[in-house]
CSV table of C-alpha atoms in Angstrom, one decimal:
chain,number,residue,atom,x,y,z
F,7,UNK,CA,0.0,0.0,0.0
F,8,UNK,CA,1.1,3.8,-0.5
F,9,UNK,CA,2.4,5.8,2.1
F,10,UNK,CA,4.0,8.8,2.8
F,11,UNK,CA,6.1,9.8,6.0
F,12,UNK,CA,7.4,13.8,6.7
F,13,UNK,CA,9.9,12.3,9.0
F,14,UNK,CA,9.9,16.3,11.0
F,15,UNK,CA,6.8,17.4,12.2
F,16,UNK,CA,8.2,21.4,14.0
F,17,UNK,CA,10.9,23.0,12.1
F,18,UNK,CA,12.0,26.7,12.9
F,19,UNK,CA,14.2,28.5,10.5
F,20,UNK,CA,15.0,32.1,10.6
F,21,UNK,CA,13.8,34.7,8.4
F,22,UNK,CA,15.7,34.8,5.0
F,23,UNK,CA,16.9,31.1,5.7
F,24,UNK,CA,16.9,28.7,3.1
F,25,UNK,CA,14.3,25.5,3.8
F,26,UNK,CA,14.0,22.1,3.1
F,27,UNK,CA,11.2,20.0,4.2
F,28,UNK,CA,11.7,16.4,4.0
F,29,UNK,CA,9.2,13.8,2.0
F,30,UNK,CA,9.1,10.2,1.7
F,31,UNK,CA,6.8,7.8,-0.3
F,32,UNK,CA,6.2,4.4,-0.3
F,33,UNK,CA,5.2,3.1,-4.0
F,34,UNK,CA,6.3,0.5,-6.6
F,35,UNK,CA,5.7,3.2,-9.6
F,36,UNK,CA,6.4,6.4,-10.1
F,37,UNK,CA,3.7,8.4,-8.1
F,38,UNK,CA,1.5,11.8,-8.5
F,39,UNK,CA,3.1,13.5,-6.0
F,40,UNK,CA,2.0,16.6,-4.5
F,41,UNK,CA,2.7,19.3,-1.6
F,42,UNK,CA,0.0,21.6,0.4
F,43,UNK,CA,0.2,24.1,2.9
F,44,UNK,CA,-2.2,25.3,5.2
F,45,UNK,CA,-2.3,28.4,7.1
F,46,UNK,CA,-4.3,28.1,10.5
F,47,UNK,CA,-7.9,27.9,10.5
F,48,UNK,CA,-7.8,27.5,6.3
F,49,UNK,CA,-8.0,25.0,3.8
F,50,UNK,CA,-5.0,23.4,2.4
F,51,UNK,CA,-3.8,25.1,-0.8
F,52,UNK,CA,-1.5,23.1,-3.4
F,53,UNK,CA,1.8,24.6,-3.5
F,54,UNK,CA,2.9,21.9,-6.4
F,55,UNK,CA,2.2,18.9,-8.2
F,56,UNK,CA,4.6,16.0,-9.4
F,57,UNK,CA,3.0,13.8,-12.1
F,58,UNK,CA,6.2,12.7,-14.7
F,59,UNK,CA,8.7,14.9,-16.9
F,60,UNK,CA,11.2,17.3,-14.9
F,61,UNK,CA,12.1,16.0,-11.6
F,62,UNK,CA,12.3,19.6,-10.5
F,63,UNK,CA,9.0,21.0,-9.6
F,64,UNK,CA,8.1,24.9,-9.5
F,65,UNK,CA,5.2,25.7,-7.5
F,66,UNK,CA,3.6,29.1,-6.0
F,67,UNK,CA,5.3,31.7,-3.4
F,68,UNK,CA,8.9,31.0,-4.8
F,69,UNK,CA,8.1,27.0,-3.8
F,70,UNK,CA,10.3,24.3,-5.7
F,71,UNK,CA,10.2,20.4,-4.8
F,72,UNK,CA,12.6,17.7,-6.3
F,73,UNK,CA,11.3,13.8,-7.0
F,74,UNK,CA,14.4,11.3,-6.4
F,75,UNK,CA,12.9,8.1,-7.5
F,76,UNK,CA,16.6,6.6,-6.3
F,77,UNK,CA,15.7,8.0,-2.8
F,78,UNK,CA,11.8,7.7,-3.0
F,79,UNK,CA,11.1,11.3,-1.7
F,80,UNK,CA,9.8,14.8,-2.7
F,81,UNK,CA,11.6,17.2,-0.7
F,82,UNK,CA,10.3,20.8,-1.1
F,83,UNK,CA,12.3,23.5,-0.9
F,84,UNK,CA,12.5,27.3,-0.6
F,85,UNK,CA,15.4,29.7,-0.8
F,86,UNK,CA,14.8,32.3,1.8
F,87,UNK,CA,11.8,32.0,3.7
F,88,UNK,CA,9.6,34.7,4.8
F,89,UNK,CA,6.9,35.3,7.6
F,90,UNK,CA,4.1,34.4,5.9
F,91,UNK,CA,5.6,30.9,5.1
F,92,UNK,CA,4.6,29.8,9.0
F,93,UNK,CA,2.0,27.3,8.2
F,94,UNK,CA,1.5,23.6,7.9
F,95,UNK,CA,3.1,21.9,4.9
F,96,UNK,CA,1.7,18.4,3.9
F,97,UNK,CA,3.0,15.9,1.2
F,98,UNK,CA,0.6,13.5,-0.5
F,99,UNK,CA,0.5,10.7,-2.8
F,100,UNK,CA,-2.0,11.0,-5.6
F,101,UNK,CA,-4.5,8.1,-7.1
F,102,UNK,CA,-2.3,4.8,-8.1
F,103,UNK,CA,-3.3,1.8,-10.0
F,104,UNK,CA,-6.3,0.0,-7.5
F,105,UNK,CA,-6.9,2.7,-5.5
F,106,UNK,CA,-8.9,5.9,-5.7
F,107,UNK,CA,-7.1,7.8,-2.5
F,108,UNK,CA,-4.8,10.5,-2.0
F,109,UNK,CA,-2.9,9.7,1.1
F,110,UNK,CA,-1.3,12.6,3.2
F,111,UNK,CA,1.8,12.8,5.1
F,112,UNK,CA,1.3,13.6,8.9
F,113,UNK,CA,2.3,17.5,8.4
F,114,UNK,CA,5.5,19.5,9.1
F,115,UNK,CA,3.9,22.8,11.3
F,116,UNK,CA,7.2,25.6,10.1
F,117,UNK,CA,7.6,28.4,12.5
F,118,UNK,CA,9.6,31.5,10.8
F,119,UNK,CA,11.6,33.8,13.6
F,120,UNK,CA,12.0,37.0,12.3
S,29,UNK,CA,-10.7,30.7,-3.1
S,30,UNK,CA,-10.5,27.1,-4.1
S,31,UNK,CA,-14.4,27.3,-5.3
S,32,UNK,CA,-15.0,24.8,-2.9
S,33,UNK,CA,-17.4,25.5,-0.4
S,34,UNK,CA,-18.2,24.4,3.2
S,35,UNK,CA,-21.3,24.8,5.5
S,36,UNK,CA,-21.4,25.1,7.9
S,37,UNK,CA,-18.2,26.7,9.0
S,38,UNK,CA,-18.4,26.3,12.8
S,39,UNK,CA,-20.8,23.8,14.7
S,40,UNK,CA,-21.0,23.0,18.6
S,41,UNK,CA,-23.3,20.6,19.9
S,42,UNK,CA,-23.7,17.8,22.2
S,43,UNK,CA,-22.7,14.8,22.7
S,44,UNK,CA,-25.3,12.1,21.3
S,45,UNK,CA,-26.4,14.6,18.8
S,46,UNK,CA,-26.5,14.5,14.7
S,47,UNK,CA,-25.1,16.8,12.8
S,48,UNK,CA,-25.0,17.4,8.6
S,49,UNK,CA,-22.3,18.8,6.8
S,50,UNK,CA,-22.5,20.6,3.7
S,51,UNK,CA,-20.1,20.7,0.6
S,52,UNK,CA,-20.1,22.4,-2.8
S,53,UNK,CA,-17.7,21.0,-5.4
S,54,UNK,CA,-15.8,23.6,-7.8
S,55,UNK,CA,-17.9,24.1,-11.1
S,56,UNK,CA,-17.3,20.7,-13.0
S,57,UNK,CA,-15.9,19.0,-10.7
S,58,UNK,CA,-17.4,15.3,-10.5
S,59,UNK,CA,-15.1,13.4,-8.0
S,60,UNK,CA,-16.0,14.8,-4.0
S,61,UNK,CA,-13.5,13.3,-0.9
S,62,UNK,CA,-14.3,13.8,2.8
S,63,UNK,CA,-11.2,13.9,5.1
S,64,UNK,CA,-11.2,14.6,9.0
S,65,UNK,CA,-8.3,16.7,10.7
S,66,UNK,CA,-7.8,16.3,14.5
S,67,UNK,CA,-4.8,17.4,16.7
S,68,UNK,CA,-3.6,13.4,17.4
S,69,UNK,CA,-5.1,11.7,14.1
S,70,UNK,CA,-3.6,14.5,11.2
S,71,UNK,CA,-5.5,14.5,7.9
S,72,UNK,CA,-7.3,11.1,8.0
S,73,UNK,CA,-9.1,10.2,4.3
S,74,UNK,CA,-13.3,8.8,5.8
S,75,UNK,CA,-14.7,8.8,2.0
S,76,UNK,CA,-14.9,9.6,-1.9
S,77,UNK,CA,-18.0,10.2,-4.3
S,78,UNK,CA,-17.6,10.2,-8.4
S,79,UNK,CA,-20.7,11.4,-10.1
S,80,UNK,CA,-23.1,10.1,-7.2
S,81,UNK,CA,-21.3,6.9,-6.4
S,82,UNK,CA,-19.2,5.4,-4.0
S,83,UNK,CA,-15.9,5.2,-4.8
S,84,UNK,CA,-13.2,4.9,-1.6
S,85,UNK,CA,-13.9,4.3,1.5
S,86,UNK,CA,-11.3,5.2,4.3
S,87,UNK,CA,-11.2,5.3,8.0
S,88,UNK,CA,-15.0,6.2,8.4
S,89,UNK,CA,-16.8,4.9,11.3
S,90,UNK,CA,-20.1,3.2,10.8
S,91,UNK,CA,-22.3,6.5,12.6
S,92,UNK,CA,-21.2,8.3,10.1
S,93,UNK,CA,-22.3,8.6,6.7
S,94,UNK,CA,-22.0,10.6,3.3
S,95,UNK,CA,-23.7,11.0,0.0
S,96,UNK,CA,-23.7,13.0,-3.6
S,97,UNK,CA,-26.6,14.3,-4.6
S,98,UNK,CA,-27.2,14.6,-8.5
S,99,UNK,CA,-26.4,18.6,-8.5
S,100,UNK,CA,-23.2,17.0,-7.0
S,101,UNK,CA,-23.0,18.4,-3.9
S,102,UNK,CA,-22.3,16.6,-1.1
S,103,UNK,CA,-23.5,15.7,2.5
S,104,UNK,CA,-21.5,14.1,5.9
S,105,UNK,CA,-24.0,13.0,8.3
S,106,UNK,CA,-22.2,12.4,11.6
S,107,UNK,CA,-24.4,10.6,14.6
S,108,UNK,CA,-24.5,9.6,18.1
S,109,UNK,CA,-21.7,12.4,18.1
S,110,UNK,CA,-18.8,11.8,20.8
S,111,UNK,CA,-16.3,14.0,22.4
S,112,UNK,CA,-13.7,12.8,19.9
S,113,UNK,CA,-15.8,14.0,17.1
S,114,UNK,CA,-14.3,17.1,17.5
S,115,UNK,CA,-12.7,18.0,14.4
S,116,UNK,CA,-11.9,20.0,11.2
S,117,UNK,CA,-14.0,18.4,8.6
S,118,UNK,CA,-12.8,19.0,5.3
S,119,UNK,CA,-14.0,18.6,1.4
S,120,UNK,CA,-12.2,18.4,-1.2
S,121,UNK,CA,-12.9,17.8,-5.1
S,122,UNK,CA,-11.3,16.9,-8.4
S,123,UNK,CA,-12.2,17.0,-11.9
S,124,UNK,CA,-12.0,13.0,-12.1
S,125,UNK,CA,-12.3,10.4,-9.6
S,126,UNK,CA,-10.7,7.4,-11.4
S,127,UNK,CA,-7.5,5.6,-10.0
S,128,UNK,CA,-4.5,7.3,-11.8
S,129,UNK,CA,-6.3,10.4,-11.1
S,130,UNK,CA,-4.0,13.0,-12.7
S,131,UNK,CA,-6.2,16.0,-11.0
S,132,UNK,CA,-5.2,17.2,-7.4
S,133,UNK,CA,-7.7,18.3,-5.3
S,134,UNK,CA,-9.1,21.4,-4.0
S,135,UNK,CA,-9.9,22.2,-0.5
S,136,UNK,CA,-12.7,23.8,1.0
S,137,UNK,CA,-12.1,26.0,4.2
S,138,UNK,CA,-13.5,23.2,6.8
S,139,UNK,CA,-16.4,22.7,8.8
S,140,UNK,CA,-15.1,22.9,12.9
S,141,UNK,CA,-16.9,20.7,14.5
S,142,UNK,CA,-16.9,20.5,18.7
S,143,UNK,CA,-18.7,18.3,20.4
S,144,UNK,CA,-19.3,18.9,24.0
């Protein structure tokens, strides 16, 4: 079955810091992969989507993720975070072959000191 | 705004009580997925309609249900509430609903249910 671990569930970083929020799956193929945030008391918003093609992903609000197949993970990255990044980031795995659900990572809450 | 929309968007009521939850799929969208966020569970998948039918079912307990309507809305009746109800309730939809779905979904804001 499909799974997907965010191994860090607080990370601070300062203001202007670079980030890097960790992503593994669990899946034989190559999987839709995709990363959310979610700002407290909102919805979750897609920040980018993985489905095949460049393994380096550009999303919204200066977001990029990278899919290592040799590693199994979708690490999402920014380059110098700001204070309007603090929110909840999730990584999920979309639809496979069998199944119709999109599974979620267990969140990575990011607090930005400023 | 996702185009997703929730109702309602806070609720409080008692133990042992029903309660309905409301969601509007984007324009088009066929495919409609339930999910349930609480502080020790995360986001935990209960259920998925495509065009009126069943598709997925996930960790949804037997008090409570869902359904699709033909407009495509959708409901999530929850019964014989309990204190660990209490929870964000969201929607979410996609254009599809087919396995190798290629669509990601779109979140409504969440229904906050506490159950006292």
């Amino acid at each position: 079955a499909q799974s997907v671990t965010q191994p860090d569930i607080h990370i601070t970083v300062s203001e202007g810091a670079s980030l890097e929020l960790r992503c593994n799956y669990s899946y034989g193929a190559t999987p839709y992969l995709f990363w959310y945030v979610q700002s407290p008391g909102q919805g979750l918003q897609l920040l980018l989507k993985y489905f095949s093609g460049d393994t380096l992903v550009q999303g919204i609000k200066g977001f990029e993720a990278e899919f290592k197949r040799s590693q199994s993970s979708f690490n999402l990255r920014k380059p110098s975070v700001h204070w309007s990044d603090a929110a909840e980031y999730f990584c999920a795995v979309g639809p496979t072959s069998g199944t119709y659900k999109y599974i979620f990572g267990t969140g990575t809450r990011l607090k930005v000191l400023a | 705004d996702s185009g997703v929309t929730q109702t309602p968007k806070h609720l409080i009521t008692a133990t042992g009580q029903r309660v309905t939850l409301r969601c509007s799929p984007r324009s088009g969208d066929l495919s409609v997925y339930w999910y349930q966020q609480s502080l020790d569970q995360g986001l935990q998948f209960l259920i998925q309609y495509y065009n009126g039918e069943e598709r997925a079912k996930g960790n949804i307990l037997e008090r409570f249900s869902a359904q699709q309507f033909p407009d495509l809305h959708s409901e999530l009746n929850l019964s014989s509430l309990e204190l660990g109800d209490s929870a964000l309730y969201f929607c979410a939809s996609s254009v599809r609903g087919g396995a190798r779905n290629t669509g990601e979904l779109f979140f409504g804001e969440g229904s906050r249910l506490t159950v006292l």
